Short mmCIF file of C-alpha atoms in Angstrom, two decimals:
data_model
loop_
_atom_site.label_atom_id
_atom_site.label_comp_id
_atom_site.label_asym_id
_atom_site.label_seq_id
_atom_site.Cartn_x
_atom_site.Cartn_y
_atom_site.Cartn_z
CA MET A 165 -38.51 93.54 22.51
CA LYS A 166 -36.65 95.62 25.01
CA LEU A 167 -38.65 97.10 27.81
CA SER A 168 -37.72 100.31 29.66
CA VAL A 169 -38.85 102.72 32.27
CA ILE A 170 -38.35 106.43 32.35
CA GLY A 171 -37.84 108.62 35.39
CA THR A 172 -36.27 111.79 36.84
CA LEU A 173 -33.07 112.12 38.83
CA THR A 174 -32.98 114.12 41.98
CA VAL A 175 -29.72 115.82 40.97
CA ALA A 176 -28.99 116.38 37.32
CA MET A 177 -25.99 114.50 35.98
CA THR A 178 -23.63 116.16 33.53
CA VAL A 179 -22.36 114.52 30.37
CA LEU A 180 -19.83 115.98 27.92
CA VAL A 181 -20.84 116.11 24.31
CA LYS A 182 -18.29 117.60 21.82
CA ASP A 183 -16.62 119.46 24.85
CA GLU A 184 -20.01 120.85 25.88
CA ALA A 185 -21.36 120.09 29.39
CA ILE A 186 -25.01 118.97 29.20
CA LYS A 187 -27.00 118.49 32.35
CA CYS A 188 -29.60 115.73 32.30
CA SER A 189 -32.33 115.04 34.81
CA LYS A 190 -34.39 112.60 32.74
CA VAL A 191 -33.27 109.00 32.59
CA GLU A 192 -34.21 105.73 30.98
CA VAL A 193 -33.42 102.27 32.42
CA SER A 194 -33.75 99.43 29.87
CA ASP A 195 -33.44 95.65 30.02
CA LEU A 196 -30.21 94.05 28.75
CA SER A 197 -29.87 90.84 26.80
CA THR A 198 -27.81 88.07 28.38
CA GLY A 199 -24.97 88.77 25.96
CA GLU A 200 -24.91 92.50 26.81
CA LEU A 201 -24.92 91.54 30.49
CA PHE A 202 -21.98 89.22 30.12
CA ASN A 203 -20.06 91.90 28.03
CA VAL A 204 -20.66 94.47 30.71
CA ARG A 205 -19.48 92.16 33.45
CA ALA A 206 -16.27 91.41 31.52
CA LEU A 207 -15.33 95.07 31.67
CA ALA A 208 -15.29 95.08 35.50
CA LYS A 209 -11.81 95.46 37.03
CA GLU A 210 -10.81 94.00 40.37
CA GLY A 211 -12.45 95.91 43.24
CA GLU A 212 -15.33 97.15 41.13
CA TYR A 213 -18.96 96.21 41.57
CA LEU A 214 -20.62 94.19 38.88
CA SER A 215 -24.06 95.64 39.89
CA LEU A 216 -22.77 99.18 39.16
CA HIS A 217 -21.51 98.14 35.77
CA GLU A 218 -24.86 96.53 35.02
CA LEU A 219 -26.94 99.45 36.17
CA ALA A 220 -24.71 101.91 34.22
CA ALA A 221 -25.16 99.71 31.09
CA LYS A 222 -28.96 99.77 31.58
CA THR A 223 -29.13 103.50 32.10
CA LYS A 224 -29.19 106.28 29.54
CA LEU A 225 -29.41 110.00 30.39
CA ILE A 226 -31.90 111.94 28.26
CA ASP A 227 -31.19 115.66 27.55
CA ASP A 228 -33.65 118.41 26.76
CA THR A 229 -33.72 117.57 23.07
CA GLY A 230 -34.51 113.90 23.69
CA CYS A 231 -31.01 112.62 22.81
CA GLN A 232 -29.79 109.71 24.91
CA HIS A 233 -26.36 109.55 26.51
CA ALA A 234 -24.58 106.51 28.01
CA ILE A 235 -23.32 106.83 31.53
CA THR A 236 -20.11 105.21 32.84
CA TYR A 237 -19.27 103.16 35.85
CA GLU A 238 -17.43 106.21 37.29
CA MET A 239 -20.38 108.52 36.74
CA LEU A 240 -22.72 106.20 38.50
CA ARG A 241 -20.16 105.55 41.30
CA ASP A 242 -19.77 109.31 41.81
CA THR A 243 -23.43 110.36 41.65
CA SER A 244 -25.47 111.39 44.64
CA SER A 245 -26.92 108.77 46.77
CA ALA A 246 -30.37 110.19 45.99
CA ASN A 247 -29.74 109.54 42.34
CA PHE A 248 -28.50 106.06 43.03
CA LYS A 249 -31.69 105.26 45.08
CA ASN A 250 -33.78 106.71 42.22
CA LEU A 251 -32.04 104.42 39.73
CA GLU A 252 -32.39 101.41 41.93
CA GLU A 253 -36.14 102.11 42.13
CA LEU A 254 -36.36 102.48 38.42
CA ASP A 255 -34.48 99.23 37.99
CA PHE A 256 -36.91 97.51 40.36
CA ASN A 257 -39.87 98.99 38.34
CA LEU A 258 -38.35 97.60 35.25
CA GLN A 259 -38.14 94.15 36.77
CA VAL A 260 -41.86 94.44 37.79
CA LYS A 261 -42.69 95.51 34.22
CA LEU A 262 -40.71 92.60 32.75
CA LYS A 263 -42.51 90.15 34.99
CA ALA A 264 -45.86 91.50 34.15
CA GLU A 265 -45.06 91.37 30.42
CA SER A 266 -43.87 87.73 30.78
CA LEU A 267 -47.15 86.79 32.61
CA GLU A 268 -49.18 88.55 29.91
CA ASN A 269 -47.41 86.61 27.09
CA GLN A 270 -47.72 83.15 28.61
CA SER A 271 -49.52 80.74 26.48
CA SER A 272 -52.46 78.81 27.95
#
């Protein structure tokens, strides 16, 4: 089961869909499997930050119709610092949720 948290960005991010610019303020941050995490890390080039690749892979933009859109390393790198702080907070909240879920599911 993948857990996720949903939040709102301070500054809408734009994604291109079929040559149409769509602005998204809503965002979902989801947990990655270990395999997904390793695959994402393998994409990193010299001088790039693994943590940005990981956060980009965890994050999906949600448009007004509810469709999800992937974000890239470059989009995350170039977003406002306010958005980055929001995403870091959402990622922290996801970790708290994962820990709580783990504690709930422990067998006695």
